[in-house]
């Protein structure tokens, strides 16, 4: 039987029960019919057991050995024998070595030396002249090797120094970057503080503004209560805007509201109280009632909700107003763009 | 044998056994060595198949071969070893079928499962005592070996890994034989030692 039909690896797998069925059957047959294979199998089995006993098996082979091979009581017995045999072989080898040393120390010493790696040079077994030449050659070789080692060592030292310098430079740069980063963090923190302060100030001013607006609104309401259709007195110091509140003209009432406009007034601000409507926007026109002439037109306005109803706020140049009767005509504009007159606000101007 | 169907109407007679020995020896008087060798291979075969009673199955195989020889005469078509293997396969198949029928396979599994712990248990419980006994027997049996065989096996197994390989190479050179021949020689000495130790431990 040719040994090519199997190899150590296949035999080991066969012993561990991990060969495919057909392949295992082929080796089964060989184990009967081929003496050479039978011997190889037995040797391989002993080597496998020894490898397990000496802890040389690992991974899948070790697992398979434990799970499959040790399943058989006969083979467990073989493993026990191998364990004992291992101890016996080691003890015997040690005892044999001691015996040799005791019988002939010099020979034992030589034998130890020869069995060492240095024996590979064959220095101690060649004739003397050859020994001398050999020694000289070895010394020369050692000298060259030593020189080369010194050179390499120097080169390595240089490389080490360069690497150390580079490492120091990198360390320094790292520290600088760290400091820079810290600085930026400080600036960032200061900026954040400043931003927070500005936001706080803005909030405070906003509150103040709202408070003042509320006060102004309150004042306006109070004033309107006191003089519902009257003029608004201008603040002292020649303020250029005069504010008025006009109510819609009631049918059947011919009374016209009178407003007093100071001579230095530049703008007249009117607040028109609307009757309930649902127009999306309004337009207001200032009409000279005597000449039926439109003096001023507003852009589209949105009504503001106030209390029970809505108001429109307008403002135009006071120069348009002369001491006579005017009408502010309000037109409502619906969502589809259609418009209609929703009310007239006549008033008489008196110049102060 | 529980799992293999026995041919109860036939028993191994001395004449049938003699015919078996002659047939296994292939015409030479091997003094029963051929029988022992083929039986050893049969036991190893059934043991590799993890059969629980490999000795019984080996004997059953040889009985069937002897019966065939007794009833049908010498078979010329196959060499004895190969013929025994073919018969062993049948016996093994029958064993498997029987095991399945009688749930003996479960018993096998139960026997197999605690094997690791069995070994471990024996290591912890009376393992030391057995090892001690084995070592004593090994000393005894090794003492009975020829000095040359004793030295060969000690040197063959000395050292570990690379050192062991180097030792073996040096030993093969000294003995002027190949590494393969050395391993076979060491294997036989070890088998002899193992047999001796088994008998020694059993006798004590």
Coordinates of C-alpha atoms in Angstrom, one line a residue:
Chain A
X1 CA 0.0 0.0 0.0
X2 CA 1.4 3.4 -1.0
X3 CA 1.8 5.8 1.8
X4 CA 0.4 8.4 -0.5
X5 CA -3.0 6.9 0.2
X6 CA -2.9 8.6 3.7
X7 CA -0.9 11.1 5.6
X8 CA -0.4 12.0 9.3
X9 CA -3.1 14.6 9.2
X10 CA -5.7 12.1 7.7
X11 CA -4.7 9.4 10.1
X12 CA -5.1 11.8 13.1
X13 CA -8.5 12.8 11.8
X14 CA -9.4 9.2 11.4
X15 CA -8.4 8.5 15.0
X16 CA -10.4 11.5 16.2
X17 CA -13.5 10.2 14.3
X18 CA -13.7 13.3 12.2
X19 CA -13.2 11.8 8.7
X20 CA -16.1 11.6 6.3
X21 CA -17.8 8.2 6.2
X22 CA -16.4 6.9 2.9
X23 CA -12.8 8.0 3.7
X24 CA -13.1 6.4 7.2
X25 CA -14.2 3.1 5.7
X26 CA -11.3 3.1 3.3
X27 CA -8.9 3.5 6.3
X28 CA -10.9 0.9 8.2
X29 CA -10.2 -1.6 5.4
X30 CA -6.5 -0.6 5.3
X31 CA -6.3 -1.2 9.0
X32 CA -6.9 -4.9 8.3
X33 CA -5.3 -5.4 4.9
X34 CA -2.3 -3.2 5.0
X35 CA 0.4 -4.0 7.6
X36 CA 2.3 -0.8 6.8
X37 CA -0.8 1.3 7.5
X38 CA -1.6 -0.6 10.6
X39 CA 1.9 0.2 12.0
X40 CA 1.6 3.8 11.0
X41 CA -1.8 4.0 12.6
X42 CA -0.5 2.6 15.9
X43 CA 2.4 4.9 15.9
X44 CA 0.2 7.9 15.1
X45 CA -2.2 6.9 17.9
X46 CA 0.6 6.8 20.5
X47 CA 1.9 10.2 19.3
X48 CA -1.6 11.6 19.5
X49 CA -2.0 10.3 23.1
X50 CA 1.4 11.6 24.0
X51 CA 0.5 15.0 22.5
X52 CA -2.6 15.1 24.7
X53 CA -0.7 14.0 27.8
X54 CA 1.9 16.7 27.2
X55 CA -0.6 19.4 26.6
X56 CA 0.3 19.9 23.0
X57 CA -3.2 19.5 21.6
X58 CA -5.4 22.6 21.2
X59 CA -8.5 23.9 19.6
X60 CA -10.7 21.5 17.6
X61 CA -8.3 18.6 17.9
X62 CA -8.3 18.8 21.7
X63 CA -12.1 19.1 21.8
X64 CA -12.4 16.1 19.5
X65 CA -10.0 14.2 21.5
X66 CA -12.0 14.8 24.7
X67 CA -15.4 14.2 23.2
X68 CA -14.6 11.3 20.8
X69 CA -11.4 9.6 21.6
X70 CA -11.8 9.5 25.3
X71 CA -15.2 8.0 24.9
X72 CA -13.7 4.5 24.9
X73 CA -12.6 2.9 28.1
X74 CA -9.8 1.1 26.3
X75 CA -8.4 4.3 25.0
X76 CA -8.8 6.0 28.4
X77 CA -6.7 3.2 29.7
X78 CA -4.1 3.9 27.1
X79 CA -4.1 7.6 28.1
X80 CA -3.5 6.6 31.7
X81 CA -0.7 4.4 30.7
X82 CA 0.8 7.2 28.6
X83 CA 0.6 9.6 31.6
X84 CA 2.5 7.1 33.8
X85 CA 4.9 6.3 31.0
X86 CA 5.6 10.0 30.5
X87 CA 6.7 10.3 34.2
X88 CA 8.7 7.1 33.9
X89 CA 10.5 8.2 30.7
X90 CA 11.4 11.5 32.2
X91 CA 12.7 10.0 35.5
X92 CA 14.6 7.3 33.6
X93 CA 16.2 9.8 31.3
X94 CA 17.3 12.0 34.2
X95 CA 18.6 9.0 36.1
X96 CA 20.5 7.8 33.0
X97 CA 22.1 11.2 32.7
X98 CA 23.2 11.2 36.3
X99 CA 24.6 7.7 36.0
X100 CA 26.7 8.7 33.0
X101 CA 28.0 11.7 34.9
X102 CA 28.9 9.7 38.0
X103 CA 30.7 7.0 36.0
X104 CA 32.8 9.5 33.9
X105 CA 32.4 13.2 34.7
X106 CA 34.8 14.3 32.0
X107 CA 33.0 12.3 29.3
X108 CA 29.7 13.5 30.6
X109 CA 30.8 17.1 30.4
X110 CA 32.1 16.6 26.9
X111 CA 28.9 14.8 25.9
X112 CA 26.8 17.7 27.4
X113 CA 28.9 20.2 25.4
X114 CA 28.7 18.1 22.2
X115 CA 25.0 17.7 22.6
X116 CA 24.6 21.5 22.8
X117 CA 24.0 23.8 19.9
X118 CA 27.7 24.7 19.8
X119 CA 28.5 21.2 18.8
X120 CA 27.1 22.0 15.4
X121 CA 30.3 23.9 14.6
X122 CA 32.3 20.7 15.1
X123 CA 35.1 22.7 16.7
X124 CA 36.0 20.1 19.2
X125 CA 36.1 17.1 17.0
X126 CA 38.5 18.2 14.2
X127 CA 42.3 17.9 14.2
X128 CA 44.5 20.6 15.8
X129 CA 45.7 22.6 12.7
X130 CA 42.2 22.7 11.4
X131 CA 41.2 23.8 14.9
X132 CA 43.6 26.7 14.7
X133 CA 42.5 27.9 11.3
X134 CA 38.9 27.4 12.3
X135 CA 39.5 29.4 15.5
X136 CA 41.2 32.2 13.5
X137 CA 38.4 32.2 11.0
X138 CA 35.8 32.3 13.7
X139 CA 37.6 35.1 15.5
X140 CA 37.7 37.1 12.2
X141 CA 34.0 36.4 11.6
X142 CA 33.2 37.5 15.2
X143 CA 35.3 40.7 14.7
X144 CA 33.4 41.6 11.5
X145 CA 30.1 40.7 13.1
X146 CA 31.0 42.8 16.2
X147 CA 31.9 45.8 14.0
X148 CA 28.7 45.6 12.2
X149 CA 26.8 45.4 15.4
X150 CA 28.6 48.5 16.7
X151 CA 27.7 50.4 13.5
X152 CA 24.1 49.2 13.7
X153 CA 23.9 50.2 17.3
X154 CA 25.2 53.7 16.5
X155 CA 22.7 54.0 13.8
X156 CA 19.9 52.9 16.0
X157 CA 21.0 55.4 18.7
X158 CA 20.9 58.2 16.1
X159 CA 17.5 57.2 15.1
X160 CA 16.4 57.0 18.7
X161 CA 17.7 60.6 19.3
X162 CA 15.9 61.9 16.3
X163 CA 12.7 60.2 17.3
X164 CA 13.1 61.6 20.9
X165 CA 13.6 65.1 19.5
X166 CA 10.5 64.7 17.3
X167 CA 8.5 63.4 20.2
X168 CA 9.6 66.4 22.3
X169 CA 8.6 68.8 19.6
X170 CA 5.2 67.1 19.2
X171 CA 4.7 67.3 23.0
X172 CA 5.5 71.0 23.0
X173 CA 3.1 71.6 20.1
X174 CA 0.5 69.6 21.9
X175 CA 0.9 71.9 25.0
X176 CA 0.6 75.0 22.8
X177 CA -2.5 73.7 21.1
X178 CA -3.9 72.8 24.5
X179 CA -3.3 76.4 25.8
X180 CA -4.8 77.9 22.7
X181 CA -7.8 75.7 23.1
X182 CA -8.1 76.8 26.7
X183 CA -7.9 80.5 25.6
X184 CA -10.6 80.0 23.0
X185 CA -12.7 78.2 25.6
X186 CA -12.3 81.3 27.9
X187 CA -13.2 83.7 25.1
X188 CA -16.2 81.6 24.2
X189 CA -17.3 81.6 27.8
X190 CA -17.0 85.4 28.0
X191 CA -18.9 85.8 24.7
X192 CA -21.6 83.6 26.0
X193 CA -21.8 85.6 29.2
X194 CA -22.0 88.8 27.2
X195 CA -24.7 87.3 25.0
X196 CA -26.7 86.3 28.0
X197 CA -26.4 89.8 29.5
X198 CA -27.5 91.4 26.2
X199 CA -30.5 89.0 26.0
X200 CA -31.4 89.8 29.6
X201 CA -31.1 93.6 28.9
X202 CA -33.2 93.2 25.8
X203 CA -35.8 91.2 27.7
X204 CA -35.8 93.9 30.4
X205 CA -36.2 96.7 27.8
X206 CA -39.0 94.7 26.1
X207 CA -40.8 94.5 29.4
X208 CA -40.3 98.2 30.1
X209 CA -41.7 99.0 26.6
X210 CA -44.7 96.8 27.1
X211 CA -45.3 98.4 30.4
X212 CA -45.1 101.9 29.0
X213 CA -47.4 101.0 26.1
X214 CA -49.9 99.6 28.6
X215 CA -49.7 102.8 30.6
X216 CA -50.1 104.9 27.4
X217 CA -53.1 102.8 26.4
X218 CA -54.5 103.2 29.9
X219 CA -54.0 106.9 29.7
X220 CA -55.7 107.0 26.3
X221 CA -58.7 105.1 27.5
X222 CA -59.0 107.3 30.6
X223 CA -58.9 110.3 28.4
X224 CA -61.4 109.0 26.0
X225 CA -63.7 108.3 28.9
X226 CA -63.3 111.8 30.1
X227 CA -63.8 113.4 26.7
X228 CA -65.3 110.8 24.3
X229 CA -65.5 113.0 21.2
X230 CA -63.2 115.7 22.1
X231 CA -59.9 116.6 21.1
X232 CA -56.8 115.3 22.8
X233 CA -54.7 118.0 24.5
X234 CA -51.2 118.1 23.2
X235 CA -48.4 117.5 25.6
X236 CA -46.6 120.6 26.7
X237 CA -43.5 121.7 24.9
X238 CA -45.0 122.0 21.3
X239 CA -45.5 118.3 20.3
X240 CA -46.2 118.0 16.6
X241 CA -48.7 115.2 16.7
X242 CA -52.3 115.7 17.8
X243 CA -54.4 112.6 18.5
X244 CA -58.1 112.3 18.4
X245 CA -60.7 109.6 18.8
X246 CA -63.8 109.6 16.5
X247 CA -66.9 107.6 16.9
X248 CA -69.2 106.7 14.0
X249 CA -71.9 109.1 13.1
X250 CA -75.3 108.0 14.4
X251 CA -78.2 108.3 12.0
X252 CA -80.5 111.2 12.9
X253 CA -78.0 113.0 15.0
X254 CA -76.6 116.0 13.2
X255 CA -74.1 116.8 15.8
X256 CA -70.6 117.0 14.4
X257 CA -67.5 116.4 16.6
X258 CA -65.1 119.3 16.9
X259 CA -61.4 118.9 17.2
X260 CA -59.0 121.5 18.2
X261 CA -55.7 121.4 16.3
X262 CA -52.8 123.4 17.7
X263 CA -51.1 125.7 15.2
X264 CA -47.7 123.9 15.4
X265 CA -49.2 120.5 14.9
X266 CA -47.6 118.7 11.9
X267 CA -49.5 115.5 12.0
X268 CA -53.0 114.5 13.1
X269 CA -53.5 111.0 14.4
X270 CA -57.1 109.7 14.5
X271 CA -58.5 106.6 16.0
X272 CA -61.8 105.6 14.5
X273 CA -64.1 103.3 16.5
X274 CA -65.8 100.8 14.1
X275 CA -69.2 99.3 14.3
X276 CA -69.0 95.5 14.2
X277 CA -67.9 94.3 10.7
X278 CA -66.1 91.3 9.3
X279 CA -64.1 92.9 6.6
X280 CA -60.6 91.7 6.1
X281 CA -59.2 95.2 5.5
X282 CA -60.3 98.9 5.5
X283 CA -59.4 102.1 3.7
X284 CA -59.9 105.6 5.0
X285 CA -60.3 108.7 2.9
X286 CA -60.3 112.4 4.1
X287 CA -63.0 114.3 2.3
X288 CA -63.5 118.0 2.2
X289 CA -67.2 118.0 2.8
X290 CA -67.9 121.5 1.3
X291 CA -66.1 120.8 -2.0
X292 CA -66.7 117.0 -1.9
X293 CA -63.0 116.6 -2.6
X294 CA -60.8 113.7 -1.4
X295 CA -57.8 115.2 0.2
X296 CA -56.0 112.1 1.5
X297 CA -56.3 108.3 1.2
X298 CA -54.9 105.6 3.5
X299 CA -53.3 102.4 2.4
X300 CA -55.2 99.1 3.3
X301 CA -55.4 98.9 7.1
X302 CA -56.2 96.1 9.5
X303 CA -58.6 96.9 12.3
X304 CA -57.3 96.4 15.9
X305 CA -59.4 94.8 18.5
X306 CA -60.0 96.9 21.6
X307 CA -62.4 96.0 24.4
X308 CA -65.8 95.5 22.9
X309 CA -65.1 96.4 19.3
X310 CA -62.5 97.3 16.7
X311 CA -60.6 100.5 15.9
X312 CA -58.7 101.9 12.9
X313 CA -55.7 104.1 13.5
X314 CA -54.7 106.6 10.9
X315 CA -52.3 109.6 10.6
X316 CA -52.0 112.3 8.0
X317 CA -50.5 115.8 7.7
X318 CA -52.1 118.4 9.8
X319 CA -51.6 120.9 7.0
X320 CA -54.5 119.4 5.2
X321 CA -56.9 120.6 7.9
X322 CA -58.4 124.0 7.8
X323 CA -61.0 125.4 10.1
X324 CA -64.0 123.7 8.4
X325 CA -65.9 120.4 8.3
X326 CA -64.3 117.2 7.0
X327 CA -65.4 113.6 6.7
X328 CA -63.3 110.5 7.2
X329 CA -65.0 107.9 5.0
X330 CA -64.3 104.3 5.9
X331 CA -64.5 101.6 3.2
X332 CA -64.6 97.9 4.1
X333 CA -62.8 95.4 1.8
X334 CA -64.0 91.8 1.9
X335 CA -61.8 88.7 1.3
X336 CA -62.9 88.5 -2.3
X337 CA -61.7 92.1 -2.9
X338 CA -65.2 93.7 -3.0
X339 CA -65.5 97.0 -1.1
X340 CA -68.3 99.1 0.3
X341 CA -68.6 102.2 2.4
X342 CA -69.1 101.2 6.0
X343 CA -69.3 104.6 7.7
X344 CA -68.6 108.3 7.7
X345 CA -66.8 110.2 10.5
X346 CA -67.5 113.9 10.1
X347 CA -65.6 116.4 12.2
X348 CA -65.1 120.1 12.5
X349 CA -61.7 121.6 12.8
X350 CA -60.9 124.4 15.0
X351 CA -57.4 125.9 14.8
X352 CA -55.8 127.1 18.0
Chain B
X1 CA -23.2 -9.9 23.3
X2 CA -26.6 -8.3 23.6
X3 CA -27.1 -6.4 20.4
X4 CA -25.9 -8.8 17.8
X5 CA -28.1 -11.7 16.7
X6 CA -26.5 -15.0 17.6
X7 CA -26.5 -18.0 15.4
X8 CA -27.5 -20.3 18.3
X9 CA -27.6 -23.4 16.3
X10 CA -23.9 -23.4 15.7
X11 CA -21.0 -23.5 18.2
X12 CA -17.3 -23.2 17.7
X13 CA -15.8 -26.7 17.9
X14 CA -12.1 -27.4 18.3
X15 CA -12.1 -28.6 14.7
X16 CA -13.7 -25.4 13.4
X17 CA -11.2 -23.3 15.5
X18 CA -8.3 -25.3 14.0
X19 CA -9.6 -24.6 10.5
X20 CA -9.9 -20.9 11.3
X21 CA -6.3 -20.8 12.6
X22 CA -5.0 -22.6 9.5
X23 CA -6.9 -20.3 7.2
X24 CA -5.7 -17.2 9.0
X25 CA -2.1 -18.4 8.8
X26 CA -2.5 -18.8 5.1
X27 CA -0.9 -22.2 5.0
X28 CA 1.9 -21.5 7.5
X29 CA 1.9 -22.5 11.2
X30 CA 1.9 -19.1 13.0
X31 CA 1.2 -20.7 16.3
X32 CA -1.9 -18.7 16.7
X33 CA -0.1 -15.4 16.1
X34 CA -2.2 -14.6 13.0
X35 CA -5.3 -15.2 15.0
X36 CA -4.1 -12.9 17.8
X37 CA -3.1 -10.2 15.4
X38 CA -6.4 -10.3 13.5
X39 CA -8.3 -10.3 16.8
X40 CA -6.3 -7.3 18.0
X41 CA -7.2 -5.5 14.8
X42 CA -10.8 -6.4 15.1
X43 CA -10.9 -5.1 18.7
X44 CA -9.2 -1.9 17.6
X45 CA -11.7 -1.5 14.8
X46 CA -14.7 -1.8 17.0
X47 CA -13.1 0.4 19.6
X48 CA -12.5 3.1 17.1
X49 CA -16.2 2.9 16.3
X50 CA -16.8 3.6 20.0
X51 CA -18.6 0.3 20.4
X52 CA -19.1 -0.5 24.1
X53 CA -17.8 -4.1 24.0
X54 CA -15.2 -4.3 21.3
X55 CA -13.8 -7.7 22.5
X56 CA -17.2 -9.3 22.3
X57 CA -17.8 -8.0 18.8
X58 CA -14.4 -9.1 17.7
X59 CA -15.1 -12.6 19.0
X60 CA -18.5 -12.6 17.3
X61 CA -16.8 -11.7 14.0
X62 CA -14.3 -14.5 14.3
X63 CA -17.1 -16.9 15.2
X64 CA -19.0 -16.1 12.1
X65 CA -15.9 -16.4 9.9
X66 CA -15.2 -19.8 11.5
X67 CA -18.8 -20.9 10.9
X68 CA -18.6 -19.8 7.3
X69 CA -15.4 -21.8 6.9
X70 CA -17.0 -24.8 8.6
X71 CA -20.2 -24.7 6.6
X72 CA -19.0 -23.5 3.2
X73 CA -15.4 -24.4 3.1
X74 CA -12.4 -22.1 2.5
X75 CA -13.1 -18.9 0.7
X76 CA -10.5 -18.1 -2.0
X77 CA -11.9 -14.9 -3.2
X78 CA -10.6 -12.6 -0.4
X79 CA -7.5 -12.5 1.7
X80 CA -8.2 -13.5 5.3
X81 CA -7.7 -10.0 6.7
X82 CA -10.0 -8.4 4.2
X83 CA -12.6 -11.1 4.6
X84 CA -12.5 -10.5 8.4
X85 CA -13.0 -6.8 7.8
X86 CA -16.0 -7.4 5.6
X87 CA -17.5 -9.7 8.2
X88 CA -16.7 -7.1 10.9
X89 CA -18.6 -4.5 9.0
X90 CA -21.7 -6.7 9.0
X91 CA -21.3 -7.3 12.7
X92 CA -20.9 -3.6 13.3
X93 CA -24.1 -2.7 11.2
X94 CA -26.1 -5.3 13.1
X95 CA -24.8 -3.9 16.3
X96 CA -25.9 -0.4 15.3
X97 CA -29.4 -1.7 14.3
X98 CA -29.7 -3.7 17.5
X99 CA -28.6 -0.7 19.5
X100 CA -31.2 1.4 17.9
X101 CA -33.9 -1.2 18.5
X102 CA -33.1 -1.7 22.2
X103 CA -32.2 1.9 22.9
X104 CA -28.8 0.6 23.7
X105 CA -27.5 3.6 21.9
X106 CA -28.7 5.7 24.7
X107 CA -26.7 3.6 27.1
X108 CA -23.7 4.1 24.9
X109 CA -24.2 7.8 25.0
X110 CA -24.6 7.7 28.8
X111 CA -21.4 5.7 29.0
X112 CA -19.7 8.1 26.6
X113 CA -21.0 11.3 28.2
X114 CA -19.3 11.2 31.5
X115 CA -16.0 9.9 30.1
X116 CA -14.2 13.2 30.8
X117 CA -15.4 13.3 34.3
X118 CA -14.7 9.6 34.7
X119 CA -11.1 10.2 33.8
X120 CA -11.1 13.4 35.9
X121 CA -12.7 11.5 38.8
X122 CA -10.3 8.8 38.7
X123 CA -7.5 11.4 38.7
X124 CA -8.9 12.9 41.8
X125 CA -10.2 9.9 43.7
X126 CA -8.0 6.9 43.3
X127 CA -6.0 8.3 40.4
X128 CA -2.9 8.9 42.4
X129 CA -2.9 5.3 43.7
X130 CA -3.4 3.9 40.2
X131 CA -0.6 6.0 38.8
X132 CA 1.6 5.0 41.6
X133 CA 0.8 1.4 41.0
X134 CA 1.4 1.8 37.2
X135 CA 4.7 3.5 37.9
X136 CA 5.9 0.6 40.1
X137 CA 4.7 -1.8 37.4
X138 CA 6.5 0.2 34.7
X139 CA 9.7 0.0 36.7
X140 CA 9.3 -3.7 37.0
X141 CA 8.3 -4.3 33.4
X142 CA 11.1 -2.1 32.1
X143 CA 13.5 -4.0 34.2
X144 CA 12.5 -7.1 32.5
X145 CA 13.2 -5.6 29.0
X146 CA 16.4 -6.3 27.3
X147 CA 18.9 -3.5 28.1
X148 CA 19.0 -2.4 24.5
X149 CA 15.2 -2.2 24.3
X150 CA 15.1 -0.4 27.6
X151 CA 17.6 2.2 26.5
X152 CA 15.9 2.6 23.1
X153 CA 12.5 3.3 24.6
X154 CA 13.9 5.7 27.3
X155 CA 15.8 7.7 24.7
X156 CA 13.0 7.6 22.2
X157 CA 10.6 9.3 24.6
X158 CA 13.2 11.7 26.2
X159 CA 12.7 15.4 25.8
X160 CA 9.9 17.5 24.4
X161 CA 8.9 18.9 21.0
X162 CA 12.0 19.8 19.1
X163 CA 14.5 18.3 21.5
X164 CA 12.5 15.0 21.3
X165 CA 12.7 15.0 17.5
X166 CA 16.4 15.7 17.6
X167 CA 16.9 12.8 20.1
X168 CA 15.0 10.4 17.9
X169 CA 17.0 11.5 14.8
X170 CA 20.3 10.9 16.7
X171 CA 19.0 7.6 18.0
X172 CA 18.0 6.4 14.5
X173 CA 21.4 7.4 13.2
X174 CA 23.1 5.5 16.0
X175 CA 21.0 2.4 15.4
X176 CA 21.5 2.8 11.6
X177 CA 17.8 2.6 10.9
X178 CA 15.3 5.0 9.5
X179 CA 13.1 7.2 11.6
X180 CA 10.1 5.2 10.5
X181 CA 11.7 1.9 11.5
X182 CA 12.7 3.4 14.9
X183 CA 9.1 4.6 15.5
X184 CA 7.8 1.0 14.8
X185 CA 10.5 -0.5 17.0
X186 CA 9.6 1.9 19.9
X187 CA 5.9 1.3 19.3
X188 CA 6.4 -2.5 19.7
X189 CA 8.5 -2.1 22.9
X190 CA 5.9 0.2 24.3
X191 CA 3.1 -2.3 23.4
X192 CA 5.0 -4.9 25.2
X193 CA 5.5 -2.7 28.2
X194 CA 1.8 -1.8 28.2
X195 CA 0.7 -5.4 28.1
X196 CA 3.1 -6.1 30.9
X197 CA 1.9 -3.2 33.0
X198 CA -1.8 -4.1 32.4
X199 CA -1.1 -7.6 33.7
X200 CA 0.9 -6.3 36.6
X201 CA -1.7 -3.8 37.7
X202 CA -4.5 -6.4 37.3
X203 CA -2.5 -8.9 39.3
X204 CA -1.7 -6.6 42.2

